[in-house]
Tab-separated table of C-alpha atoms in Angstrom:
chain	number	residue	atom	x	y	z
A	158	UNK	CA	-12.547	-18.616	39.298
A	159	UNK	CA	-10.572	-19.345	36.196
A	160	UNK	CA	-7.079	-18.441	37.115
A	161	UNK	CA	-7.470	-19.903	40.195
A	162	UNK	CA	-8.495	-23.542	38.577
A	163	UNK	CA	-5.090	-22.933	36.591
A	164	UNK	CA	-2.942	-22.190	39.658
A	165	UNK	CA	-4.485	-25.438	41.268
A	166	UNK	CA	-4.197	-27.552	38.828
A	167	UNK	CA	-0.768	-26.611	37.622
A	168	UNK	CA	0.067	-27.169	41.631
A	169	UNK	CA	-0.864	-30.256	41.580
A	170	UNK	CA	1.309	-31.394	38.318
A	171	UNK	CA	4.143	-29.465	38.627
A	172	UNK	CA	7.339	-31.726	39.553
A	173	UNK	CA	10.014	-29.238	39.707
A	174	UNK	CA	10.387	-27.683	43.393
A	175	UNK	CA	11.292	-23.983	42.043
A	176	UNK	CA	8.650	-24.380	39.966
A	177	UNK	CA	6.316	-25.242	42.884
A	178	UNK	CA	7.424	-22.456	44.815
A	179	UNK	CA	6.995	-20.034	42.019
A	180	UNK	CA	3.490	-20.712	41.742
A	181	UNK	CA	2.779	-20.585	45.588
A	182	UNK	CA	4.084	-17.191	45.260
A	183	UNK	CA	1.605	-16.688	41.936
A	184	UNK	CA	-1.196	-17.926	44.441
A	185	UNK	CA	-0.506	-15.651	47.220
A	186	UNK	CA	-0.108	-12.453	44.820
A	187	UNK	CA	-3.775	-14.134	43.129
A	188	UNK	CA	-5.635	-14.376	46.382
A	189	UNK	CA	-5.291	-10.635	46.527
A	190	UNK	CA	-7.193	-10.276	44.018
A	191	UNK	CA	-9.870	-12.520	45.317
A	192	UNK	CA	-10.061	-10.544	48.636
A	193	UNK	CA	-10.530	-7.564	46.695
A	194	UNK	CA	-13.537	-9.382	45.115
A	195	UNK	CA	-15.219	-10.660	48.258
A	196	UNK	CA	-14.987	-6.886	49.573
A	197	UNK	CA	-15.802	-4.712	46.543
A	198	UNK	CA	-19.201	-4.088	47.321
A	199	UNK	CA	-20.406	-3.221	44.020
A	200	UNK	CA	-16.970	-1.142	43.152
A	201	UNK	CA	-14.303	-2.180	40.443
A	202	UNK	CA	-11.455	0.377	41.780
A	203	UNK	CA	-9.880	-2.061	43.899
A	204	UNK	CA	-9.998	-5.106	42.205
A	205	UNK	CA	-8.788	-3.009	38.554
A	206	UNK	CA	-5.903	-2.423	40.936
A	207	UNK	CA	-5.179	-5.472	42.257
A	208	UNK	CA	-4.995	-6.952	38.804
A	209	UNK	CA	-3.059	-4.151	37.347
A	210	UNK	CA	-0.296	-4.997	40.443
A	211	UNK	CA	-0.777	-8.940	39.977
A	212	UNK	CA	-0.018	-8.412	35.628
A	213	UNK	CA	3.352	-6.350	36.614
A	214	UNK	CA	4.374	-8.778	38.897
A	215	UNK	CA	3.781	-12.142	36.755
A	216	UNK	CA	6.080	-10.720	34.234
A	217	UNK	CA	9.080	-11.218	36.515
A	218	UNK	CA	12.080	-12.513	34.772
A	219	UNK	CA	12.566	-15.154	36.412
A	220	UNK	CA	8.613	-16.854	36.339
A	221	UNK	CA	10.055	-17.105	32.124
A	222	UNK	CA	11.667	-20.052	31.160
A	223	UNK	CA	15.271	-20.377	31.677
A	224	UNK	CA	17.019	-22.681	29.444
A	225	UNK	CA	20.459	-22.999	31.452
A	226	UNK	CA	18.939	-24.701	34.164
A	227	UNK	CA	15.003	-25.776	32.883
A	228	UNK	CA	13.556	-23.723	35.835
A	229	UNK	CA	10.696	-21.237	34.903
A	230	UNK	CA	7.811	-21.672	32.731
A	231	UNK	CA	7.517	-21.716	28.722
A	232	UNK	CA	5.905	-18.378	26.736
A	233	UNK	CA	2.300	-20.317	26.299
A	234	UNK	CA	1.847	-21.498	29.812
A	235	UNK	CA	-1.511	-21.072	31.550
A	236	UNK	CA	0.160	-18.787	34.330
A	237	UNK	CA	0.278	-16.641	31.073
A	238	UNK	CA	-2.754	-16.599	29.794
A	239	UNK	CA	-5.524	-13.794	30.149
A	240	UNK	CA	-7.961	-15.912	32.310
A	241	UNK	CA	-7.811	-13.213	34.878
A	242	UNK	CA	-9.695	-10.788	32.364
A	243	UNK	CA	-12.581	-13.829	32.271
A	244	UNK	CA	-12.389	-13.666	35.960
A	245	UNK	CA	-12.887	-9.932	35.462
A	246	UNK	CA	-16.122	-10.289	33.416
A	247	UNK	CA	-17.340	-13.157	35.723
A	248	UNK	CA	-17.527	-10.709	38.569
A	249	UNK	CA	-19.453	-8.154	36.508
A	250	UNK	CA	-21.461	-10.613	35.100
A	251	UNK	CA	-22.444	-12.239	38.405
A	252	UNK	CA	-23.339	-9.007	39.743
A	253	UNK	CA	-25.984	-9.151	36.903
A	254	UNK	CA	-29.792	-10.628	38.010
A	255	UNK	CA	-30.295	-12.705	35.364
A	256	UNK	CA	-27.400	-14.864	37.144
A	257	UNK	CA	-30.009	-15.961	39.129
A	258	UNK	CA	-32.441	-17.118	36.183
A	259	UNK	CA	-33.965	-20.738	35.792
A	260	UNK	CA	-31.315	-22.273	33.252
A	261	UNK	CA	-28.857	-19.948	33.035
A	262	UNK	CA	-25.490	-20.745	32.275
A	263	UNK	CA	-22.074	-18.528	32.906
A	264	UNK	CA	-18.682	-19.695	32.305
A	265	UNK	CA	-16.447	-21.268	29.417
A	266	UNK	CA	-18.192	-23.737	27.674
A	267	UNK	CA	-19.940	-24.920	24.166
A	268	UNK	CA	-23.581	-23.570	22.874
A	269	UNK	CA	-25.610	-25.413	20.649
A	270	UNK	CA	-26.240	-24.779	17.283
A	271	UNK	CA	-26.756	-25.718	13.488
A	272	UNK	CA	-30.276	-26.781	14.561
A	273	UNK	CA	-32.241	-29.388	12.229
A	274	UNK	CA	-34.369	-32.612	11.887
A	275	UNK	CA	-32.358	-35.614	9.860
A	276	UNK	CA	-34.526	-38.747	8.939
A	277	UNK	CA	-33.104	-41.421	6.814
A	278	UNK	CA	-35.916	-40.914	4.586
A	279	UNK	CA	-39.505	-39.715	3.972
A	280	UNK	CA	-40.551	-42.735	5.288
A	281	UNK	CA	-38.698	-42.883	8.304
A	282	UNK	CA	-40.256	-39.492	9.586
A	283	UNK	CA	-43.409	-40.888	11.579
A	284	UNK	CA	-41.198	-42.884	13.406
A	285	UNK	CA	-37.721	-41.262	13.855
A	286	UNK	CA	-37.441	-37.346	12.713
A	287	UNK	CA	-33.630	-37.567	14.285
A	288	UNK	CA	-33.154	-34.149	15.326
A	289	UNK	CA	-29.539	-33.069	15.183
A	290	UNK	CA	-27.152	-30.162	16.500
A	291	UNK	CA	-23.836	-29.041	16.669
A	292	UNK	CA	-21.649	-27.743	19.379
A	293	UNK	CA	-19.517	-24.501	18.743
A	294	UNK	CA	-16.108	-23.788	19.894
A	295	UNK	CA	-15.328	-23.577	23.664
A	296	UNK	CA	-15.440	-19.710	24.340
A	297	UNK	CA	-16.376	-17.869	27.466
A	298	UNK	CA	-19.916	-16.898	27.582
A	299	UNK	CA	-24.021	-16.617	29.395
A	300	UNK	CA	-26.081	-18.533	27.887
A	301	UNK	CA	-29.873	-19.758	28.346
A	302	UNK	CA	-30.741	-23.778	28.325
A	303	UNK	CA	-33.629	-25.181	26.769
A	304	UNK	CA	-35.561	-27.691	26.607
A	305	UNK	CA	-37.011	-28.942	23.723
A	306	UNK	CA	-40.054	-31.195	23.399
A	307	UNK	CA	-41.227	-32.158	19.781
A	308	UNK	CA	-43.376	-35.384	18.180
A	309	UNK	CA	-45.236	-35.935	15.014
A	310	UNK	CA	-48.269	-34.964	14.698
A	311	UNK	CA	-50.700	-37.921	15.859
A	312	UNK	CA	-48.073	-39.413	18.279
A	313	UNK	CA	-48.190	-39.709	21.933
A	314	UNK	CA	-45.043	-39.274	23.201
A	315	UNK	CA	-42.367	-36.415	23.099
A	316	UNK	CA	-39.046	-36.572	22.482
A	317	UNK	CA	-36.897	-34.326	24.364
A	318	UNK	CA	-33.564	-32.386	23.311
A	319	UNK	CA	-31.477	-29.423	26.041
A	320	UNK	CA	-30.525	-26.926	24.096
A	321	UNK	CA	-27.587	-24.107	25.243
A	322	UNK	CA	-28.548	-20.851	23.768
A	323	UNK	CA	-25.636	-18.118	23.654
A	324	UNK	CA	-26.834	-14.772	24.913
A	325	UNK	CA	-23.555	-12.786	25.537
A	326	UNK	CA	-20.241	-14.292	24.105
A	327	UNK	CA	-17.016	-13.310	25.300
A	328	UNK	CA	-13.808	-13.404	23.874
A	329	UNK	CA	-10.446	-11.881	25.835
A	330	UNK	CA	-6.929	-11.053	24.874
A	331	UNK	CA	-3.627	-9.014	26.159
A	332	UNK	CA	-3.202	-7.796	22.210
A	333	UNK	CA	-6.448	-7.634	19.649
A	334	UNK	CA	-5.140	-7.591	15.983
A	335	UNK	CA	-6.408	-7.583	12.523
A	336	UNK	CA	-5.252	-11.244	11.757
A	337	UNK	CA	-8.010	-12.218	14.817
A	338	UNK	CA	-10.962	-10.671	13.153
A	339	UNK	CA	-11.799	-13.152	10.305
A	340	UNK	CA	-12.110	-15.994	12.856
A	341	UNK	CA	-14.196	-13.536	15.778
A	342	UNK	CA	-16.190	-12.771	12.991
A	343	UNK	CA	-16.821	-16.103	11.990
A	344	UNK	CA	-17.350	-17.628	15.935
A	345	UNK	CA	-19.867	-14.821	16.382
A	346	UNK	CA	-21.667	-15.492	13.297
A	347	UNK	CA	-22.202	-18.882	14.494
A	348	UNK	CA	-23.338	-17.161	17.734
A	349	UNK	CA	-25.922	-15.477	16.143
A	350	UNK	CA	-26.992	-18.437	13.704
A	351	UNK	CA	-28.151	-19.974	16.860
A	352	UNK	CA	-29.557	-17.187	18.608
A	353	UNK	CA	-30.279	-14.216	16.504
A	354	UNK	CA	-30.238	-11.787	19.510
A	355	UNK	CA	-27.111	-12.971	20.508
A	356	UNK	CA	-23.978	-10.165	21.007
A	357	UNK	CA	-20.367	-10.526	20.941
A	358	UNK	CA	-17.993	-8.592	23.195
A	359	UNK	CA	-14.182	-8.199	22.145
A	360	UNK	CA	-11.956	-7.815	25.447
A	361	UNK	CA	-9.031	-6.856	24.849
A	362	UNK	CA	-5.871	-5.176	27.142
A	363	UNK	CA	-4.642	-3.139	24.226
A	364	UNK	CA	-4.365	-2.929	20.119
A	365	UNK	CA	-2.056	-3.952	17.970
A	366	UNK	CA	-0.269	-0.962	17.204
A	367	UNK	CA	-1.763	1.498	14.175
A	368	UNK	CA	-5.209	-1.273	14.449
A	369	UNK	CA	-8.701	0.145	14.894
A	370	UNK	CA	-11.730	-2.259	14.276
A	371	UNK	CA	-13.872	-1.701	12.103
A	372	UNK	CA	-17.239	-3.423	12.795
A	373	UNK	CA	-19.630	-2.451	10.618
A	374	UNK	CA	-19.243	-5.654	8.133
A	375	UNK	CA	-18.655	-8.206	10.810
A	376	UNK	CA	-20.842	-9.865	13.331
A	377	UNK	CA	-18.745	-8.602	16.434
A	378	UNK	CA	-20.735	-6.211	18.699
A	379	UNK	CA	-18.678	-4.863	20.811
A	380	UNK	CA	-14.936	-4.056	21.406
A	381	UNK	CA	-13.691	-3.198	24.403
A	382	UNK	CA	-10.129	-1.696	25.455
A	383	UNK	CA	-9.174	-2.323	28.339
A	384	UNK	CA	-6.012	0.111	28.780
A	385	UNK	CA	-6.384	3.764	27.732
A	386	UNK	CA	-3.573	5.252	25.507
A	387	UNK	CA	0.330	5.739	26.275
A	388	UNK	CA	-1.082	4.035	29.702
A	389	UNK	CA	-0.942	0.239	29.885
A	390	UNK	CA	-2.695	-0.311	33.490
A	391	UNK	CA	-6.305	-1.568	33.272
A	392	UNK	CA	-8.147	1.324	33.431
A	393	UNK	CA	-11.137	1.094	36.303
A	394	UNK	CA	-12.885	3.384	33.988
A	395	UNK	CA	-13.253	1.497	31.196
A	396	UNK	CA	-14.430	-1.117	33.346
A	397	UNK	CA	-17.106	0.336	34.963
A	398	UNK	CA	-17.722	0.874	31.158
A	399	UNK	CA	-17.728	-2.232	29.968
A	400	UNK	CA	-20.195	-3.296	33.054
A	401	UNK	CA	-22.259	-0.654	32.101
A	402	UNK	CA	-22.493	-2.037	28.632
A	403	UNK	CA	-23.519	-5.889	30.031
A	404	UNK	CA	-26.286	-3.790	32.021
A	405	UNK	CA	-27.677	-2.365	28.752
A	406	UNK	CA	-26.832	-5.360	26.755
A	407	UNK	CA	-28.667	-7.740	29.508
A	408	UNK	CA	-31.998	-4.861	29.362
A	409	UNK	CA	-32.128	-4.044	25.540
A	410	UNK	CA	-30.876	-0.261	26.508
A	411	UNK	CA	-27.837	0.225	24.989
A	412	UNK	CA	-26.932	2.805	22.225
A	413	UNK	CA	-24.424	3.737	20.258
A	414	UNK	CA	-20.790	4.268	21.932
A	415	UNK	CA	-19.741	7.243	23.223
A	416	UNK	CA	-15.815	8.598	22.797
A	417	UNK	CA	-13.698	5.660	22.419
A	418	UNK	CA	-10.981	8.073	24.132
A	419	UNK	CA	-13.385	8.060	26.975
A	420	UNK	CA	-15.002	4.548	27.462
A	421	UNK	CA	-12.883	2.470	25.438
A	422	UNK	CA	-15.526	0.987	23.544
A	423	UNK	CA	-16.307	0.619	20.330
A	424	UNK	CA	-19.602	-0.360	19.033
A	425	UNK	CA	-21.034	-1.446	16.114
A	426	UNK	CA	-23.875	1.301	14.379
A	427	UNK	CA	-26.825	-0.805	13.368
């Protein structure tokens, strides 16, 4: 779990004792939300729940930094990040069969990409065709490895490269604006330079205010919204949603998005 690896780690480092105690307290109000998980049994209400109560209470006052008397933790901390919403998809996607898969891969990490051979020169191709590739970004996403066997034509002996194709990329926030897009756009057009069936889902909790996406001139997929309007609890809806989605995504089934209003998704018309 990703918000668990952050509570663990930061347990470890952390020096100051009210510090220390403050993310015990983080943990136990966590661990909820993990035995919610182990006993869902297929069903999102009670974790949705869990997290909704777990967001309210990490924005007590006093888990903020206090400058008076250095106790409290600083705006960008992990404990604030959204890494329980990757948690969220991880439990939907590990629901998912292809989990299981030879060479899959699930979890926050780098694909490969910008594929191509390099020799020094024409004449160096019989004996070294130096293929090359680049790593993207760390972002949260499946992905398929590969491996790739390729020689000369003549020659004996492969060569052999592992390759880490993205399948379904992820990307999470608490507030999706406009200034995000040109970036998304860009991460999942290198997405789907190195895997042409490739999709990218937008997770967000809520939109800036007076924002709608517009997808129909980006490479984004999917957005999803996590909280419903004038509400700003995770809606279980929307979840089941958005796992619904991954389902069609994951068997080539899915169609265009019904009323944002009443899934929270928006999806790009191809």
């Amino acid at each position: 779990m990703f918000y668990t690896e952050i509570l663990s780690k930061m347990l470890k480092e952390e020096k100051n004792p009210v510090n220390k105690m403050y993310l015990h307290e983080i943990y136990i109000k966590w661990n909820k939300i993990l035995k919610a998980i182990e006993t869902s049994d297929g069903s999102n209400k009670e974790i949705v729940e869990m997290i909704n109560i777990f967001r309210d209470s990490i924005k007590n006052h006093k888990y903020k930094f206090n400058k008076l008397n250095a106790k409290g933790f600083i705006e960008g901390s992990p404990i604030f990040s959204v890494n329980y919403l990757n948690d969220l998809v991880s439990v939907l996607m590990k629901r998912q069969s292809i989990i299981d898969h030879k060479g899959i891969f699930w979890g926050c990490g780098k694909f490969n990409m910008n594929y191509e051979f390099s020799p020094i020169s024409f004449y160096t191709i019989e004996t070294k065709l130096r293929f090359e590739q680049l790593f993207s970004p760390e972002v949260l996403f499946l992905g398929q490895n590969i491996d790739l066997y390729y020689r000369v034509s003549g020659k004996r002996n492969f060569e052999k490269h592992i390759s880490l194709l993205p399948l379904i990329v992820f990307h999470t926030f608490k507030i999706l604006g406009n200034k995000n897009m040109l970036f998304l756009n860009h991460l999942a057009g290198l997405s789907k330079n190195a895997f042409s069936k490739s999709r990218t889902i937008m997770l967000t909790e809520k939109l800036e205010t007076d924002f709608i996406p517009d997808l129909t001139s980006t490479n984004i997929d999917h957005v999803c919204i996590l909280t419903k309007e004038n509400d700003n609890k995770i809606s279980v809806e929307v979840v089941d949603e958005l796992e619904k989605l991954i389902d069609e995504i994951l068997n080539e089934e899915y169609t265009i998005s019904k009323n944002i209003l009443n899934t929270g998704l928006i999806t790009k018309r191809r």
